[in-house]
PDB file of C-alpha atoms in Angstrom:
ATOM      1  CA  UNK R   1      -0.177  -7.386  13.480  1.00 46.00           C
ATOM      2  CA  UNK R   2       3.317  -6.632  15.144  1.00 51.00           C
ATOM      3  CA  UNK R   3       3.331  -7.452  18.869  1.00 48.00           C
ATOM      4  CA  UNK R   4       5.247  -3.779  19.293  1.00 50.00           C
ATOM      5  CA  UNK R   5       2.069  -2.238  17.774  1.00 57.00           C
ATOM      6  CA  UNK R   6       0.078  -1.240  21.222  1.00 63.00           C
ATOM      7  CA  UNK R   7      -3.470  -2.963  21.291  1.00 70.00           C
ATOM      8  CA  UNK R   8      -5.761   0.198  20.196  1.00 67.00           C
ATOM      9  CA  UNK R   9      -3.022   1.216  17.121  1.00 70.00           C
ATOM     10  CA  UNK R  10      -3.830  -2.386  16.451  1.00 76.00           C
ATOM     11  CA  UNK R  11      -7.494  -2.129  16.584  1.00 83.00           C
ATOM     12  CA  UNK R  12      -7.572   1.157  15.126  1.00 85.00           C
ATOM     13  CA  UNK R  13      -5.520   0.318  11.902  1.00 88.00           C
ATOM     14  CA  UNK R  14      -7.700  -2.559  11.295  1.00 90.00           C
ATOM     15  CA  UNK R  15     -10.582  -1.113  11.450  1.00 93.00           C
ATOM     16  CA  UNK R  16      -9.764   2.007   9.288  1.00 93.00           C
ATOM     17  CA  UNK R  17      -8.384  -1.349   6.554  1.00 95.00           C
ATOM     18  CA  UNK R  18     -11.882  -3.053   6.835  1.00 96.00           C
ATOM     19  CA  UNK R  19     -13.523   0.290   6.009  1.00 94.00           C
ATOM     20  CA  UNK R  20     -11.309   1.013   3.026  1.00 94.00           C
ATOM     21  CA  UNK R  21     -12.268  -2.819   1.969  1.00 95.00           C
ATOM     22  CA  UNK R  22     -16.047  -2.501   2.922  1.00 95.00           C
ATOM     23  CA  UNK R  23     -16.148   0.215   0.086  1.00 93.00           C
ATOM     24  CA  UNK R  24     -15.029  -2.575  -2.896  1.00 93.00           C
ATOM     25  CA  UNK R  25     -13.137  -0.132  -4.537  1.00 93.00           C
ATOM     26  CA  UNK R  26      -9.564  -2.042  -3.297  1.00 96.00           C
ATOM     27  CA  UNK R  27      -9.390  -5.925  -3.059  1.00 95.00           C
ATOM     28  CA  UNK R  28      -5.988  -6.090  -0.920  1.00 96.00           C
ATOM     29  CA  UNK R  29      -4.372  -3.465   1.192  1.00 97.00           C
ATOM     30  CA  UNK R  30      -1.148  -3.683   3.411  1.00 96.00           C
ATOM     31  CA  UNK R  31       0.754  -1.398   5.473  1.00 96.00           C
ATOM     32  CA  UNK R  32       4.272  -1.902   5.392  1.00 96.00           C
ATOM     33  CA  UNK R  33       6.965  -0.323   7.344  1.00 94.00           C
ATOM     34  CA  UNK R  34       9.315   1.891   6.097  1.00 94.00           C
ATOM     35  CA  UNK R  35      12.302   1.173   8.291  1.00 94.00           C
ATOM     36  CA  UNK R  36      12.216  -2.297   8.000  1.00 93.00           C
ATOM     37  CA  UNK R  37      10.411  -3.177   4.781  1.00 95.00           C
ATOM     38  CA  UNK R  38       8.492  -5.328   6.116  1.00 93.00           C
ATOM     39  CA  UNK R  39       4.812  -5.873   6.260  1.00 93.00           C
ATOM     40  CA  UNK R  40       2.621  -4.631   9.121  1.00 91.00           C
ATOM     41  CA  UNK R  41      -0.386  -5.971   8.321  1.00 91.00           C
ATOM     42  CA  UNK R  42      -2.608  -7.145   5.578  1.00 94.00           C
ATOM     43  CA  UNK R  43      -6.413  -7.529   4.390  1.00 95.00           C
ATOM     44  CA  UNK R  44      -7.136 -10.234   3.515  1.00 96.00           C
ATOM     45  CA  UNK R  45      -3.875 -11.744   4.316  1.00 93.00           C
ATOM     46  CA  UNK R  46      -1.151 -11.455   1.786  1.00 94.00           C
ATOM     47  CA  UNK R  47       1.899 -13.271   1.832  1.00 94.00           C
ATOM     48  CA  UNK R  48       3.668 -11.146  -0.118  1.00 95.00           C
ATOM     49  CA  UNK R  49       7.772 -12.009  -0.095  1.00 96.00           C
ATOM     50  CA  UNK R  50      10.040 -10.322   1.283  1.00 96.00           C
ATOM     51  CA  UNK R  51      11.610  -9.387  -2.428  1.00 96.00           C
ATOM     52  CA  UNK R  52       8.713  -8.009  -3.127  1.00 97.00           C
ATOM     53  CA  UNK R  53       7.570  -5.412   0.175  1.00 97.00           C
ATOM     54  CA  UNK R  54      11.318  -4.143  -0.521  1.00 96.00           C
ATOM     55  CA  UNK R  55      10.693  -3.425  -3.647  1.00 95.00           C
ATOM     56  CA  UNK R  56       7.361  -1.460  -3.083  1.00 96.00           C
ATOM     57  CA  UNK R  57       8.689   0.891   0.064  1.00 96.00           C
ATOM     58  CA  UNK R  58      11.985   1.921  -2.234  1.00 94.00           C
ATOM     59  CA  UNK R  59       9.722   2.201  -5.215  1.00 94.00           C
ATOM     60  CA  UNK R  60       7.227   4.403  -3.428  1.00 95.00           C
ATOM     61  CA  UNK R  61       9.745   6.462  -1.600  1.00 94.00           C
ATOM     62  CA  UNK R  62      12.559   6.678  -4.617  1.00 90.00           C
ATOM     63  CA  UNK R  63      12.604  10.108  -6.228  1.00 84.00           C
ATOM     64  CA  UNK R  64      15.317   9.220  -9.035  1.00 84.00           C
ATOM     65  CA  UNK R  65      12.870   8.085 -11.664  1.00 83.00           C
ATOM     66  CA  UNK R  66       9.067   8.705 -12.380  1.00 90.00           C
ATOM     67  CA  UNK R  67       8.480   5.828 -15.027  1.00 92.00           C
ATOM     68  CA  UNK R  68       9.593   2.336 -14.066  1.00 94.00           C
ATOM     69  CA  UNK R  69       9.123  -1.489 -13.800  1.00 95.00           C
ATOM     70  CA  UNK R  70       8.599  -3.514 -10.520  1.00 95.00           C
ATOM     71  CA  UNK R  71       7.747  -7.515 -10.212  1.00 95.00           C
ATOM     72  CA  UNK R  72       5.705  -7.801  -7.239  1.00 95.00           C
ATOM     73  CA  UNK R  73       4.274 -11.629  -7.094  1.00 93.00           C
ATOM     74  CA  UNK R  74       5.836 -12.612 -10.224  1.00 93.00           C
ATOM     75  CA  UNK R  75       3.750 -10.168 -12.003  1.00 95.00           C
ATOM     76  CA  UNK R  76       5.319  -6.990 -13.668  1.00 96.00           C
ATOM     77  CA  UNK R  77       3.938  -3.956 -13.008  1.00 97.00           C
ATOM     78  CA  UNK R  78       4.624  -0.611 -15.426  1.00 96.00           C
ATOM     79  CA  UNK R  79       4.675   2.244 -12.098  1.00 96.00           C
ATOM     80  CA  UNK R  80       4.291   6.209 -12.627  1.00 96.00           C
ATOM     81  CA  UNK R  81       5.464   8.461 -10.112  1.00 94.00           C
ATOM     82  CA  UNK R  82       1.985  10.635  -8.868  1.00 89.00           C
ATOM     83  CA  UNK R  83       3.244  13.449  -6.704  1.00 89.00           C
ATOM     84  CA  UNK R  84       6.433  12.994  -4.285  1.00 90.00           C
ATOM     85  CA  UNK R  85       4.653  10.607  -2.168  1.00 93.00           C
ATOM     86  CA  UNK R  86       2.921   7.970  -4.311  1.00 94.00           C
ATOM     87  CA  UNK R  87       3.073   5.485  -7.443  1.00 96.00           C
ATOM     88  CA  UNK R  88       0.717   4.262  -9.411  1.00 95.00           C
ATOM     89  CA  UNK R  89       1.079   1.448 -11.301  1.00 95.00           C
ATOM     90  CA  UNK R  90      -0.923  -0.956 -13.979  1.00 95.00           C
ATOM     91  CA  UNK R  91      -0.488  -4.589 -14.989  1.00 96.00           C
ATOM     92  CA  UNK R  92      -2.443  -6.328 -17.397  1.00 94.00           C
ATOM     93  CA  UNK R  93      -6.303  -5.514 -15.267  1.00 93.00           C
ATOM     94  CA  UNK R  94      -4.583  -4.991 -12.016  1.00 95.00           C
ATOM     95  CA  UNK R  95      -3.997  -1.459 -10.302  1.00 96.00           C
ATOM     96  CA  UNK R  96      -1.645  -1.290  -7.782  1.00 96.00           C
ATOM     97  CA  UNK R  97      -0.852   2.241  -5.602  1.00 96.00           C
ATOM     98  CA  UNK R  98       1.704   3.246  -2.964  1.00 97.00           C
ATOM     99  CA  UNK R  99       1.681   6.083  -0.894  1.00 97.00           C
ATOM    100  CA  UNK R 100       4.290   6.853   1.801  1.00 97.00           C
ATOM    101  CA  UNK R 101       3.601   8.446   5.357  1.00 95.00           C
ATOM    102  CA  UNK R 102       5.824   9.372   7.574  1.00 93.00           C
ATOM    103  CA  UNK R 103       6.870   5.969   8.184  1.00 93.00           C
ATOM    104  CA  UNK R 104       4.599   3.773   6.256  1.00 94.00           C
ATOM    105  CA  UNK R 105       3.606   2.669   2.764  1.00 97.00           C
ATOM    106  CA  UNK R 106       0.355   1.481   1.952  1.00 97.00           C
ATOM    107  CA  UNK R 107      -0.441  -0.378  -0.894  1.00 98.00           C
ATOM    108  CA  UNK R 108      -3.737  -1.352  -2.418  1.00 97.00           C
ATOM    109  CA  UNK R 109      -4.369  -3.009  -5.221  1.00 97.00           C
ATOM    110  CA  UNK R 110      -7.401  -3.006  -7.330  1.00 96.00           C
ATOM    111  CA  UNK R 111      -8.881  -4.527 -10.924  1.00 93.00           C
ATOM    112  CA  UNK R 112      -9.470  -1.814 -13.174  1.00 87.00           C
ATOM    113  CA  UNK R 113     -12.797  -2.878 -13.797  1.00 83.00           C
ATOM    114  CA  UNK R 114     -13.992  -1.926 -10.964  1.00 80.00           C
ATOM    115  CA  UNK R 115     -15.412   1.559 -10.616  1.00 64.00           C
ATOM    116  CA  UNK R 116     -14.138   4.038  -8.293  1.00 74.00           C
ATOM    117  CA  UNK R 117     -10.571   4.844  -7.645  1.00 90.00           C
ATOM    118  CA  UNK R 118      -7.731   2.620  -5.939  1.00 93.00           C
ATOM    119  CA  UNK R 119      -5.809   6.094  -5.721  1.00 93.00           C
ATOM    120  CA  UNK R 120      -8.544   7.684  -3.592  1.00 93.00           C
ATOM    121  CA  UNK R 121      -8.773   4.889  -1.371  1.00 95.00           C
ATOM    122  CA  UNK R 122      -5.271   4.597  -0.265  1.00 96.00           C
ATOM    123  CA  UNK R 123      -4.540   8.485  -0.221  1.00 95.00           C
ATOM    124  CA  UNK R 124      -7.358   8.301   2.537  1.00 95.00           C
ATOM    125  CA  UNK R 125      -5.844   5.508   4.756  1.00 95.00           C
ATOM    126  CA  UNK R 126      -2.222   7.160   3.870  1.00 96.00           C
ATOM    127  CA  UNK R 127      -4.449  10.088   5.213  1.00 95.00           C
ATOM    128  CA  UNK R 128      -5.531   8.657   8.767  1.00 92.00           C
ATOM    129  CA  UNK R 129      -1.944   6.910   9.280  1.00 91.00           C
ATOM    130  CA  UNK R 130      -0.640  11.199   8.885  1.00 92.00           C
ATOM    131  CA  UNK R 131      -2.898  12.261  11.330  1.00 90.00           C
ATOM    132  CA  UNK R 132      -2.634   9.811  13.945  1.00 84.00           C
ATOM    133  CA  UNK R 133       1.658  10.352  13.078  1.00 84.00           C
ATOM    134  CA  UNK R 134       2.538   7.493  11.388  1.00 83.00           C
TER     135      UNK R 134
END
């Protein structure tokens, strides 16, 4: 985490990412920052390129298209718009979903094999970064 993040954001954050986790519904989350696009943390940790968080924030906060293609890790993902705020997106047995706060994206991914729903489970973190004004 961010040395600029204060100790109990830090805390806080992590423990509302372990929770989401915890569930199994979502094998990797990250939040990354909107400003910067750049990663703010991740569970477990992803090392996800540069490229590729770019990629994700202007996906997730683009309104031009609502079908489109994104490579994130080499692998290409076929992404639906779901509301103003969000994408959803499928590649091969992978989920992947984006939602924007105010200046945020989270991203979890998911296998699609898994019951329960990736969308659910980062609309509620997206959810707890709103209320605490991210």
């Amino acid at each position: 985490i961010p040395k600029f993040l204060k100790s109990e954001l830090a805390a806080s954050l992590l423990d509302l990412m372990q929770q989401l986790l915890a569930r199994g519904k979502v094998r990797q989350v990250a939040v990354l920052e909107q400003a910067n696009c750049c990663m703010l943390t991740s569970l477990p940790t992803w090392h996800l390129a540069h490229r590729d968080q770019i990629g994700l924030v202007k996906a997730a906060t683009s309104s031009l298209e609502t079908m489109f293609k994104i490579s994130v890790e080499k692998e290409f993902y076929t992404c639906f718009k779901h509301g103003t705020d969000k994408i959803v997106c499928h590649s091969g047995d992978s989920v992947l979903v984006a939602q924007t706060t105010h200046s945020c994206v989270v991203v979890g991914v998911a296998s699609d094999h898994i019951p329960g729903s990736c969308l659910y489970e980062v609309s509620e973190l997206a959810r707890a970064l709103l209320d605490k004004g991210w």
